[in-house]
Short mmCIF file of C-alpha atoms in Angstrom, two decimals:
data_model
loop_
_atom_site.label_atom_id
_atom_site.label_comp_id
_atom_site.label_asym_id
_atom_site.label_seq_id
_atom_site.Cartn_x
_atom_site.Cartn_y
_atom_site.Cartn_z
CA UNK A 581 0.00 0.00 0.00
CA UNK A 582 1.30 3.41 -0.93
CA UNK A 583 0.92 5.78 1.96
CA UNK A 584 -0.77 9.16 1.57
CA UNK A 585 1.20 11.74 -0.33
CA UNK A 586 1.10 15.42 0.44
CA UNK A 587 -2.33 16.93 -0.29
CA UNK A 588 -2.50 20.20 -2.17
CA UNK A 589 -1.28 22.98 0.16
CA UNK A 590 -1.42 20.58 3.14
CA UNK A 591 1.14 19.15 5.56
CA UNK A 592 3.34 16.27 4.59
CA UNK A 593 1.96 12.77 4.97
CA UNK A 594 3.98 9.63 5.66
CA UNK A 595 6.02 8.14 2.84
CA UNK A 596 5.40 4.76 1.28
CA UNK A 597 7.19 2.86 4.02
CA UNK A 598 4.69 4.11 6.57
CA UNK A 599 2.44 1.18 5.81
CA UNK A 600 3.65 -2.28 6.75
CA UNK A 601 4.43 -4.46 3.81
CA UNK A 602 2.64 -7.64 4.78
CA UNK A 603 1.30 -10.50 2.72
CA UNK A 604 -2.22 -9.22 3.33
CA UNK A 605 -1.46 -5.74 2.11
CA UNK A 606 -0.97 -4.84 -1.56
CA UNK A 607 2.53 -3.60 -2.13
CA UNK A 608 1.95 -0.76 -4.53
CA UNK A 609 -1.68 0.19 -4.25
CA UNK A 610 -4.09 0.86 -1.45
CA UNK A 611 -6.56 -1.82 -0.47
CA UNK A 612 -9.22 0.30 -2.06
CA UNK A 613 -7.63 0.00 -5.44
CA UNK A 614 -5.92 3.29 -6.09
CA UNK A 615 -2.95 5.28 -4.88
CA UNK A 616 -3.79 5.58 -1.20
CA UNK A 617 -2.96 9.19 -0.79
CA UNK A 618 -2.84 10.58 -4.27
CA UNK A 619 -4.23 14.03 -3.90
CA UNK A 620 -3.16 15.07 -7.36
CA UNK A 621 -5.38 17.87 -8.60
CA UNK A 622 -7.32 17.68 -5.37
CA UNK A 623 -8.46 14.10 -5.91
CA UNK A 624 -7.98 10.84 -4.06
CA UNK A 625 -6.83 7.99 -6.25
CA UNK A 626 -9.53 5.61 -7.40
CA UNK A 627 -10.48 3.41 -10.29
CA UNK A 628 -13.59 1.72 -11.54
CA UNK A 629 -13.01 -1.58 -9.83
CA UNK A 630 -12.67 -3.29 -13.19
CA UNK A 631 -9.13 -2.28 -14.06
CA UNK A 632 -10.40 0.32 -16.52
CA UNK A 633 -10.10 4.06 -16.04
CA UNK A 634 -13.12 5.63 -14.37
CA UNK A 635 -14.86 8.75 -15.56
CA UNK A 636 -12.94 10.68 -12.92
CA UNK A 637 -9.54 10.18 -11.37
CA UNK A 638 -10.89 9.91 -7.84
CA UNK A 639 -12.78 11.43 -4.94
CA UNK A 640 -12.48 15.21 -4.82
CA UNK A 641 -10.76 16.90 -1.88
CA UNK A 642 -12.99 19.89 -1.12
CA UNK A 643 -14.20 19.52 2.51
CA UNK A 644 -12.92 22.27 4.80
CA UNK A 645 -11.92 21.72 8.46
CA UNK A 646 -15.10 23.45 9.67
CA UNK A 647 -17.28 21.29 7.45
CA UNK A 648 -15.50 18.13 8.59
CA UNK A 649 -16.17 18.95 12.25
CA UNK A 650 -19.84 19.70 11.65
CA UNK A 651 -20.27 16.52 9.62
CA UNK A 652 -19.22 14.56 12.68
CA UNK A 653 -21.62 16.44 14.93
CA UNK A 654 -24.38 16.03 12.36
CA UNK A 655 -24.06 12.26 12.36
CA UNK A 656 -23.69 11.86 16.14
CA UNK A 657 -26.40 14.30 17.28
CA UNK A 658 -29.60 12.51 16.30
CA UNK A 659 -33.18 12.91 17.47
CA UNK A 660 -32.81 10.94 20.72
CA UNK A 661 -31.24 13.77 22.69
CA UNK A 662 -33.96 16.20 21.59
CA UNK A 663 -36.84 13.86 22.47
CA UNK A 664 -35.76 12.93 25.98
CA UNK A 665 -33.66 9.72 25.96
CA UNK A 666 -36.44 8.01 27.91
CA UNK A 667 -35.21 4.42 27.60
CA UNK A 668 -31.80 5.22 29.09
CA UNK A 669 -33.36 7.25 31.91
CA UNK A 670 -35.81 4.46 32.73
CA UNK A 671 -32.87 2.07 33.17
CA UNK A 672 -30.79 4.17 35.58
CA UNK A 673 -32.83 7.15 36.76
CA UNK A 674 -30.76 10.30 37.46
CA UNK A 675 -27.62 8.12 37.48
CA UNK A 676 -27.92 8.01 33.70
CA UNK A 677 -25.77 11.15 33.89
CA UNK A 678 -22.87 8.89 34.91
CA UNK A 679 -23.63 6.55 32.02
CA UNK A 680 -23.46 9.43 29.56
CA UNK A 681 -20.25 10.74 31.15
CA UNK A 682 -18.55 7.33 30.97
CA UNK A 683 -19.78 6.89 27.40
CA UNK A 684 -18.44 10.33 26.47
CA UNK A 685 -14.98 9.46 27.76
CA UNK A 686 -14.99 6.12 25.92
CA UNK A 687 -16.08 7.70 22.64
CA UNK A 688 -13.58 10.54 23.05
CA UNK A 689 -10.73 8.00 23.32
CA UNK A 690 -11.90 6.05 20.24
CA UNK A 691 -12.39 9.27 18.27
CA UNK A 692 -8.94 10.66 19.03
CA UNK A 693 -7.21 7.35 18.26
CA UNK A 694 -9.16 7.03 15.01
CA UNK A 695 -8.19 10.61 14.25
CA UNK A 696 -4.49 9.78 14.58
CA UNK A 697 -4.80 6.86 12.15
CA UNK A 698 -6.94 8.82 9.68
CA UNK A 699 -4.57 11.79 9.68
CA UNK A 700 -1.68 9.43 8.89
CA UNK A 701 -3.69 7.58 6.22
CA UNK A 702 -6.42 9.84 4.73
CA UNK A 703 -7.48 7.17 2.23
CA UNK A 704 -10.80 6.22 0.70
CA UNK A 705 -12.39 3.46 2.73
CA UNK A 706 -10.93 5.07 5.88
CA UNK A 707 -10.84 2.74 8.88
CA UNK A 708 -11.96 -0.16 6.66
CA UNK A 709 -8.96 0.29 4.40
CA UNK A 710 -6.69 0.74 7.43
CA UNK A 711 -8.06 -2.47 8.96
CA UNK A 712 -7.32 -4.22 5.64
CA UNK A 713 -3.72 -3.04 5.83
CA UNK A 714 -2.92 -3.68 9.47
CA UNK A 715 -5.16 -6.64 10.37
CA UNK A 716 -5.67 -8.33 7.01
CA UNK A 717 -8.12 -8.25 4.06
CA UNK A 718 -10.80 -10.12 6.04
CA UNK A 719 -10.90 -7.29 8.58
CA UNK A 720 -11.27 -4.65 5.86
CA UNK A 721 -14.10 -6.64 4.29
CA UNK A 722 -16.00 -7.20 7.56
CA UNK A 723 -15.46 -3.66 8.87
CA UNK A 724 -16.74 -1.94 5.75
CA UNK A 725 -19.73 -4.22 5.16
CA UNK A 726 -20.71 -4.11 8.83
CA UNK A 727 -20.52 -0.32 8.89
CA UNK A 728 -22.48 0.01 5.66
CA UNK A 729 -25.24 -2.30 6.87
CA UNK A 730 -25.47 -0.57 10.23
CA UNK A 731 -25.55 2.88 8.61
CA UNK A 732 -28.31 1.90 6.19
CA UNK A 733 -30.49 0.59 9.03
CA UNK A 734 -29.85 3.66 11.19
CA UNK A 735 -30.59 6.01 8.29
CA UNK A 736 -33.80 4.07 7.74
CA UNK A 737 -34.90 4.92 11.29
CA UNK A 738 -33.96 8.60 10.79
CA UNK A 739 -35.93 8.71 7.53
CA UNK A 740 -38.97 7.23 9.29
CA UNK A 741 -38.56 9.82 12.06
CA UNK A 742 -38.37 12.61 9.46
CA UNK A 743 -41.50 11.35 7.74
CA UNK A 744 -43.36 11.25 11.07
CA UNK A 745 -42.33 14.82 11.84
CA UNK A 746 -43.57 15.93 8.43
CA UNK A 747 -46.88 14.17 9.08
CA UNK A 748 -47.11 16.03 12.39
CA UNK A 749 -47.97 19.05 10.25
CA UNK A 750 -49.67 17.24 7.37
CA UNK A 751 -51.17 13.98 8.68
CA UNK A 752 -52.86 13.30 5.36
CA UNK A 753 -49.55 12.61 3.59
CA UNK A 754 -49.12 8.83 3.02
CA UNK A 755 -46.28 7.45 5.14
CA UNK A 756 -44.63 5.66 2.21
CA UNK A 757 -44.67 8.89 0.16
CA UNK A 758 -43.12 10.87 3.01
CA UNK A 759 -40.39 8.23 3.47
CA UNK A 760 -39.51 8.21 -0.23
CA UNK A 761 -39.55 12.03 -0.37
CA UNK A 762 -37.09 12.34 2.51
CA UNK A 763 -34.83 9.66 1.00
CA UNK A 764 -34.91 11.48 -2.34
CA UNK A 765 -33.93 14.80 -0.72
CA UNK A 766 -31.01 13.24 1.13
CA UNK A 767 -29.86 11.50 -2.06
CA UNK A 768 -30.09 14.75 -4.06
CA UNK A 769 -27.89 16.60 -1.55
CA UNK A 770 -25.23 13.89 -1.77
CA UNK A 771 -25.28 13.28 -5.50
CA UNK A 772 -24.47 16.83 -6.68
CA UNK A 773 -20.89 16.91 -5.37
CA UNK A 774 -19.06 16.61 -2.08
CA UNK A 775 -18.83 20.38 -1.69
CA UNK A 776 -22.64 20.62 -1.87
CA UNK A 777 -22.94 17.89 0.74
CA UNK A 778 -20.40 19.57 3.01
CA UNK A 779 -22.09 22.96 2.80
CA UNK A 780 -25.57 21.55 3.40
CA UNK A 781 -24.45 19.42 6.34
CA UNK A 782 -22.54 22.36 7.82
CA UNK A 783 -25.67 24.52 7.96
CA UNK A 784 -28.00 21.73 9.10
CA UNK A 785 -25.60 20.86 11.90
CA UNK A 786 -25.16 24.53 12.78
CA UNK A 787 -28.93 24.92 13.22
CA UNK A 788 -29.03 21.77 15.34
CA UNK A 789 -26.12 22.85 17.55
CA UNK A 790 -27.55 26.37 17.92
CA UNK A 791 -30.90 24.95 19.05
CA UNK A 792 -29.14 22.67 21.52
CA UNK A 793 -27.10 25.56 22.91
CA UNK A 794 -30.27 27.65 23.27
CA UNK A 795 -31.94 24.78 25.11
CA UNK A 796 -28.98 24.39 27.49
CA UNK A 797 -28.93 28.12 28.27
CA UNK A 798 -32.70 28.27 28.84
CA UNK A 799 -32.70 25.10 30.93
CA UNK A 800 -29.78 26.38 33.02
CA UNK A 801 -31.71 29.62 33.59
CA UNK A 802 -34.69 27.65 34.91
CA UNK A 803 -32.49 25.44 37.10
CA UNK A 804 -30.35 28.17 38.67
CA UNK A 805 -32.45 31.37 38.51
CA UNK A 806 -36.06 30.47 37.80
CA UNK A 807 -38.71 32.89 36.53
CA UNK A 808 -40.38 35.89 38.21
CA UNK A 809 -43.32 33.72 39.26
CA UNK A 810 -41.43 30.43 39.58
CA UNK A 811 -38.61 29.42 41.89
CA UNK A 812 -35.38 27.98 40.53
CA UNK A 813 -35.76 24.22 40.05
CA UNK A 814 -32.35 23.44 41.52
CA UNK A 815 -31.20 19.83 41.63
CA UNK A 816 -33.76 18.33 44.01
CA UNK A 817 -35.15 16.06 41.26
CA UNK A 818 -31.81 14.28 41.12
CA UNK A 819 -32.31 12.75 44.56
CA UNK A 820 -35.93 13.15 45.71
CA UNK A 821 -37.34 9.96 44.16
CA UNK A 822 -35.30 7.01 45.35
CA UNK A 823 -31.98 8.85 45.47
CA UNK A 824 -29.46 9.55 42.72
CA UNK A 825 -29.08 5.84 41.91
CA UNK A 826 -32.63 4.52 42.46
CA UNK A 827 -32.14 1.34 40.44
CA UNK A 828 -28.83 0.36 42.04
CA UNK A 829 -25.21 0.81 40.91
CA UNK A 830 -25.55 -1.91 38.26
CA UNK A 831 -28.12 0.24 36.45
CA UNK A 832 -25.36 2.65 35.36
CA UNK A 833 -23.73 -0.23 33.48
CA UNK A 834 -27.04 -1.49 32.07
CA UNK A 835 -27.93 1.98 30.77
CA UNK A 836 -24.71 1.92 28.74
CA UNK A 837 -26.44 -0.54 26.40
CA UNK A 838 -28.60 2.40 25.27
CA UNK A 839 -26.31 5.36 25.89
CA UNK A 840 -23.36 4.24 23.73
CA UNK A 841 -25.42 4.09 20.57
CA UNK A 842 -26.38 7.74 20.99
CA UNK A 843 -22.74 8.62 20.30
CA UNK A 844 -22.39 6.42 17.20
CA UNK A 845 -21.74 8.32 13.99
CA UNK A 846 -18.53 10.20 14.77
CA UNK A 847 -16.71 7.74 12.46
CA UNK A 848 -17.98 9.75 9.46
CA UNK A 849 -15.25 12.32 10.20
CA UNK A 850 -12.60 9.69 9.46
CA UNK A 851 -14.38 8.69 6.25
CA UNK A 852 -14.35 12.35 5.20
CA UNK A 853 -10.55 12.45 5.45
CA UNK A 854 -10.33 11.13 1.88
CA UNK A 855 -12.11 14.26 0.63
CA UNK A 856 -10.69 16.84 3.02
CA UNK A 857 -8.59 19.66 1.59
CA UNK A 858 -6.07 19.35 4.40
CA UNK A 859 -6.55 15.89 5.95
CA UNK A 860 -4.06 16.12 8.80
CA UNK A 861 -5.28 19.47 10.05
CA UNK A 862 -8.96 18.70 9.40
CA UNK A 863 -9.01 15.34 11.14
CA UNK A 864 -6.87 16.40 14.10
CA UNK A 865 -9.07 19.45 14.74
CA UNK A 866 -12.37 17.72 13.99
CA UNK A 867 -11.79 14.70 16.23
CA UNK A 868 -10.58 16.76 19.17
CA UNK A 869 -13.46 19.22 18.92
CA UNK A 870 -15.93 16.41 18.36
CA UNK A 871 -14.73 14.60 21.48
CA UNK A 872 -15.29 17.50 23.85
CA UNK A 873 -18.37 18.93 22.15
CA UNK A 874 -20.25 15.63 22.26
CA UNK A 875 -19.27 15.22 25.88
CA UNK A 876 -20.50 18.69 26.83
CA UNK A 877 -23.69 18.55 24.78
CA UNK A 878 -24.86 15.14 25.95
CA UNK A 879 -23.78 15.25 29.60
CA UNK A 880 -24.87 18.85 30.22
CA UNK A 881 -28.18 18.49 28.38
CA UNK A 882 -29.11 15.24 30.15
CA UNK A 883 -28.14 16.70 33.55
CA UNK A 884 -30.37 19.74 33.04
CA UNK A 885 -33.26 17.64 31.70
CA UNK A 886 -33.21 15.32 34.73
CA UNK A 887 -32.89 18.33 37.05
CA UNK A 888 -35.96 19.99 35.55
CA UNK A 889 -38.29 17.02 35.05
CA UNK A 890 -38.82 14.08 37.46
CA UNK A 891 -37.02 11.07 36.03
CA UNK A 892 -40.05 8.78 36.21
CA UNK A 893 -42.02 11.18 34.00
CA UNK A 894 -39.17 11.20 31.49
CA UNK A 895 -38.97 7.42 31.60
CA UNK A 896 -42.70 7.17 30.87
CA UNK A 897 -42.48 9.54 27.91
CA UNK A 898 -43.70 8.24 24.56
CA UNK A 899 -40.96 9.94 22.52
CA UNK A 900 -43.44 12.33 20.93
CA UNK A 901 -42.67 15.96 20.12
CA UNK A 902 -45.21 17.16 22.69
CA UNK A 903 -43.46 15.15 25.43
CA UNK A 904 -40.02 16.51 24.55
CA UNK A 905 -38.07 18.36 27.27
CA UNK A 906 -37.45 21.02 24.60
CA UNK A 907 -41.18 21.82 24.51
CA UNK A 908 -41.33 22.04 28.31
CA UNK A 909 -38.32 24.35 28.59
CA UNK A 910 -39.19 26.65 25.69
CA UNK A 911 -42.83 26.88 26.84
CA UNK A 912 -41.75 27.83 30.37
CA UNK A 913 -39.42 30.51 29.04
CA UNK A 914 -42.27 31.91 26.94
CA UNK A 915 -41.15 30.94 23.45
CA UNK A 916 -44.26 30.96 21.24
CA UNK A 917 -45.25 27.78 19.39
CA UNK A 918 -42.71 25.70 21.33
CA UNK A 919 -43.99 22.39 19.94
CA UNK A 920 -43.75 23.64 16.36
CA UNK A 921 -40.24 24.96 16.95
CA UNK A 922 -39.20 21.65 18.50
CA UNK A 923 -40.66 19.74 15.55
CA UNK A 924 -38.57 21.87 13.19
CA UNK A 925 -35.44 21.12 15.23
CA UNK A 926 -35.98 17.36 15.41
CA UNK A 927 -36.82 17.23 11.70
CA UNK A 928 -33.55 19.00 10.91
CA UNK A 929 -31.73 16.69 13.34
CA UNK A 930 -33.12 13.59 11.64
CA UNK A 931 -32.40 14.81 8.09
CA UNK A 932 -28.91 15.95 9.09
CA UNK A 933 -28.07 12.58 10.67
CA UNK A 934 -29.45 10.71 7.65
CA UNK A 935 -27.50 12.99 5.30
CA UNK A 936 -24.18 12.44 7.10
CA UNK A 937 -24.65 8.68 7.49
CA UNK A 938 -25.55 8.30 3.79
CA UNK A 939 -22.31 10.05 2.90
CA UNK A 940 -20.31 7.65 5.07
CA UNK A 941 -22.16 4.54 3.90
CA UNK A 942 -21.78 5.38 0.21
CA UNK A 943 -18.03 6.05 0.52
CA UNK A 944 -17.35 2.71 2.20
CA UNK A 945 -19.53 0.88 -0.34
CA UNK A 946 -17.61 2.64 -3.12
CA UNK A 947 -14.28 1.55 -1.61
CA UNK A 948 -15.53 -2.06 -1.43
CA UNK A 949 -16.39 -1.93 -5.12
CA UNK A 950 -13.05 -0.34 -5.89
CA UNK A 951 -11.32 -3.18 -4.03
CA UNK A 952 -13.27 -5.86 -5.90
CA UNK A 953 -15.20 -6.83 -2.74
CA UNK A 954 -18.54 -5.56 -4.04
CA UNK A 955 -20.02 -5.33 -7.58
CA UNK A 956 -17.68 -3.34 -9.85
CA UNK A 957 -20.24 -0.66 -10.87
CA UNK A 958 -20.25 0.57 -7.25
CA UNK A 959 -16.68 1.79 -7.73
CA UNK A 960 -17.53 4.16 -10.55
CA UNK A 961 -17.47 7.89 -10.03
CA UNK A 962 -19.20 10.70 -11.87
CA UNK A 963 -17.20 13.46 -13.52
CA UNK A 964 -17.62 15.42 -10.27
CA UNK A 965 -15.99 12.63 -8.25
CA UNK A 966 -19.25 11.37 -6.70
CA UNK A 967 -19.86 7.59 -6.26
CA UNK A 968 -23.39 7.85 -7.70
CA UNK A 969 -23.93 4.09 -8.03
CA UNK A 970 -22.91 3.51 -4.40
CA UNK A 971 -25.22 6.34 -3.36
CA UNK A 972 -28.13 4.90 -5.33
CA UNK A 973 -27.59 1.40 -3.91
CA UNK A 974 -27.38 2.79 -0.36
CA UNK A 975 -30.53 4.85 -0.88
CA UNK A 976 -32.48 1.82 -2.09
CA UNK A 977 -31.34 -0.01 1.04
CA UNK A 978 -32.39 2.95 3.17
CA UNK A 979 -35.86 3.11 1.59
CA UNK A 980 -36.31 -0.63 2.18
CA UNK A 981 -35.11 -0.34 5.80
CA UNK A 982 -37.39 2.66 6.40
CA UNK A 983 -40.47 0.89 5.03
CA UNK A 984 -39.65 -2.21 7.09
CA UNK A 985 -39.13 -0.02 10.16
CA UNK A 986 -42.56 1.56 9.82
CA UNK A 987 -44.58 -1.46 8.76
CA UNK A 988 -42.39 -4.05 10.61
CA UNK A 989 -43.35 -6.90 8.32
CA UNK A 990 -42.82 -10.17 10.19
CA UNK A 991 -40.50 -8.53 12.72
CA UNK A 992 -37.77 -8.28 10.05
CA UNK A 993 -36.73 -4.80 11.11
CA UNK A 994 -36.10 -5.97 14.65
CA UNK A 995 -33.57 -8.45 13.27
CA UNK A 996 -31.95 -5.74 11.13
CA UNK A 997 -31.71 -3.42 14.13
CA UNK A 998 -30.04 -6.16 16.18
CA UNK A 999 -27.38 -6.56 13.50
CA UNK A 1000 -26.89 -2.78 13.41
CA UNK A 1001 -26.39 -2.57 17.18
CA UNK A 1002 -23.86 -5.40 17.13
CA UNK A 1003 -22.12 -3.86 14.10
CA UNK A 1004 -21.43 -0.59 15.93
CA UNK A 1005 -19.57 -2.39 18.72
CA UNK A 1006 -17.71 -4.72 16.35
CA UNK A 1007 -16.57 -1.83 14.15
CA UNK A 1008 -15.27 0.03 17.21
CA UNK A 1009 -13.36 -3.06 18.34
CA UNK A 1010 -11.81 -3.50 14.89
CA UNK A 1011 -10.85 0.19 14.83
CA UNK A 1012 -9.10 -0.20 18.19
CA UNK A 1013 -7.37 -3.43 17.10
CA UNK A 1014 -6.22 -1.67 13.91
CA UNK A 1015 -4.88 1.19 16.00
CA UNK A 1016 -2.80 -1.12 18.19
CA UNK A 1017 -1.20 -2.70 15.09
CA UNK A 1018 -0.79 0.74 13.47
CA UNK A 1019 0.80 2.22 16.56
CA UNK A 1020 3.19 -0.72 16.90
CA UNK A 1021 4.44 0.00 13.39
CA UNK A 1022 4.55 3.76 13.99
CA UNK A 1023 6.56 3.38 17.18
CA UNK A 1024 8.99 1.08 15.34
CA UNK A 1025 9.36 3.49 12.38
CA UNK A 1026 8.73 7.00 13.78
CA UNK A 1027 10.74 8.59 10.95
CA UNK A 1028 8.09 7.46 8.45
CA UNK A 1029 5.25 9.43 10.03
CA UNK A 1030 4.27 13.04 10.46
CA UNK A 1031 1.26 14.53 12.20
CA UNK A 1032 0.00 14.21 15.75
CA UNK A 1033 0.48 11.17 17.95
CA UNK A 1034 -1.59 10.34 21.03
CA UNK A 1035 0.62 9.75 24.11
CA UNK A 1036 0.08 6.25 25.45
CA UNK A 1037 -2.21 5.49 22.53
CA UNK A 1038 -1.81 1.71 22.62
CA UNK A 1039 -2.67 1.52 26.31
CA UNK A 1040 -5.68 3.77 25.77
CA UNK A 1041 -6.81 1.49 22.94
CA UNK A 1042 -6.68 -1.53 25.25
CA UNK A 1043 -8.68 0.31 27.93
CA UNK A 1044 -11.22 1.49 25.36
CA UNK A 1045 -11.50 -2.04 23.98
CA UNK A 1046 -12.27 -3.30 27.46
CA UNK A 1047 -14.92 -0.61 27.75
CA UNK A 1048 -16.58 -1.65 24.49
CA UNK A 1049 -16.54 -5.28 25.61
CA UNK A 1050 -18.13 -4.21 28.91
CA UNK A 1051 -20.96 -2.60 26.94
CA UNK A 1052 -21.36 -5.80 24.90
CA UNK A 1053 -21.48 -7.75 28.18
CA UNK A 1054 -24.74 -6.02 29.08
CA UNK A 1055 -26.24 -8.78 26.93
CA UNK A 1056 -26.25 -10.82 30.14
CA UNK A 1057 -28.90 -8.48 31.60
CA UNK A 1058 -30.52 -6.75 28.60
CA UNK A 1059 -32.69 -8.88 26.28
CA UNK A 1060 -32.25 -6.52 23.30
CA UNK A 1061 -28.47 -6.72 23.59
CA UNK A 1062 -28.65 -10.50 23.98
CA UNK A 1063 -30.63 -10.72 20.74
CA UNK A 1064 -28.20 -8.32 19.05
CA UNK A 1065 -25.24 -10.46 20.11
CA UNK A 1066 -26.76 -13.70 18.84
CA UNK A 1067 -27.97 -12.35 15.51
CA UNK A 1068 -24.90 -10.14 15.07
CA UNK A 1069 -22.45 -13.01 15.58
CA UNK A 1070 -24.39 -15.11 13.07
CA UNK A 1071 -24.30 -12.27 10.55
CA UNK A 1072 -20.54 -11.88 11.11
CA UNK A 1073 -19.99 -15.57 10.36
CA UNK A 1074 -22.05 -15.14 7.17
CA UNK A 1075 -19.88 -12.16 6.17
CA UNK A 1076 -16.69 -14.14 6.77
CA UNK A 1077 -18.13 -16.92 4.60
CA UNK A 1078 -18.85 -14.38 1.85
CA UNK A 1079 -15.29 -13.10 2.13
CA UNK A 1080 -13.92 -16.63 1.81
CA UNK A 1081 -16.02 -17.25 -1.33
CA UNK A 1082 -15.01 -13.88 -2.79
CA UNK A 1083 -11.31 -14.61 -2.18
CA UNK A 1084 -11.65 -18.06 -3.72
CA UNK A 1085 -13.34 -16.64 -6.81
CA UNK A 1086 -10.66 -13.98 -7.23
CA UNK A 1087 -7.88 -16.56 -6.76
CA UNK A 1088 -9.36 -18.74 -9.50
CA UNK A 1089 -9.57 -15.79 -11.87
CA UNK A 1090 -5.94 -14.95 -11.17
#
């Protein structure tokens, strides 16, 4: 694998020897089929997956550092935070604050370590390609397919949420029509070019973050100062109904089975490194900012919500817009049409998350096609450097997942969601395993690398891996996680079988 070369007007990237030359790693090309870091003319090397020149030379590097950061926030800040996080609160009561804090630290570690790898190797396929290089082709295959499948299912739920929010205003609109309309809008934003996607996601995420900041300020005002005719709420609700840990200390661990998936999505920042104008600067800045911003947003927002509203009422919430803590806080402050405003915010949150996840899913599917691990047409790019076929295939999957999510034919969507939950944890574990192998090589050949390095990175990766396994271990107590583990492991075995058949077919052709 040829390591990333210097991007246009960017800092130097590691030379070719930065990537270990192992039997599982191609010697002259990246696992995704092109020059791993060729940023010539602002493009990342790519081909059609068939050995023939594509219509474009590769993905286009046009995402700015600000856009890269907001893309990460857009994918990680979904609708759950805005609608109350009732399932996590019901598991742990006010102690869910600790669950979110622990989850924030765990995600911050994974994000920063992934940022170090992605800055060193800003290649198409991102952590999937890196896993291919450092762990072997099987790991690259499983990581990318698992992430794609998980993203498609998650986007399906966001599309359903968006359609429901639209029907909140216009209930006469058929659900299937609303689902397809939202999917079409998200596809249109992505298919124009990556600059269009980056700009749209930047503004959607900005609106979402602004609304969240406004909520935190208003909620803090109610907690600490109160209103002229209402006393400050204070923090009595954190302890006045069974204490701070009403369900017992174990509940903090059990709540992690819900909490951790709220943070999923930050990986899109690493995927965007292949189309960033200055990968090293963009990824370093984006991952660091993402780590602390997610921590502040989630922990502070949940703390204020539980301080303002009794936790049992939050736990009993139905997830509707009217039951949202946003509506309660904005109504108390005197904001007119609080429910309508909240519906606008959650609609933007859902569309933004779907938009960012579709970007990530399509890029990994494109890299699989480029590597010969998915149908060759998926590797093709338009003249603007957009993987239109991969986008179309992902959108069809999203529409199918969304329709299954709403109509739940034969409980199929429940099975798909179980695979998606398992996939998130497995992808994180493979990222951490890749980092340990990457860091071993980097420490052995420090002269081959530039860019930032996380002190004690390997030890942090081991600790983070133990944390992810601890979340997976909640399967002992949580039926949904137990189902996810069983179905997810089966799906992983199926994927490994597909990889073995694909490798055998390619070997025979050779």
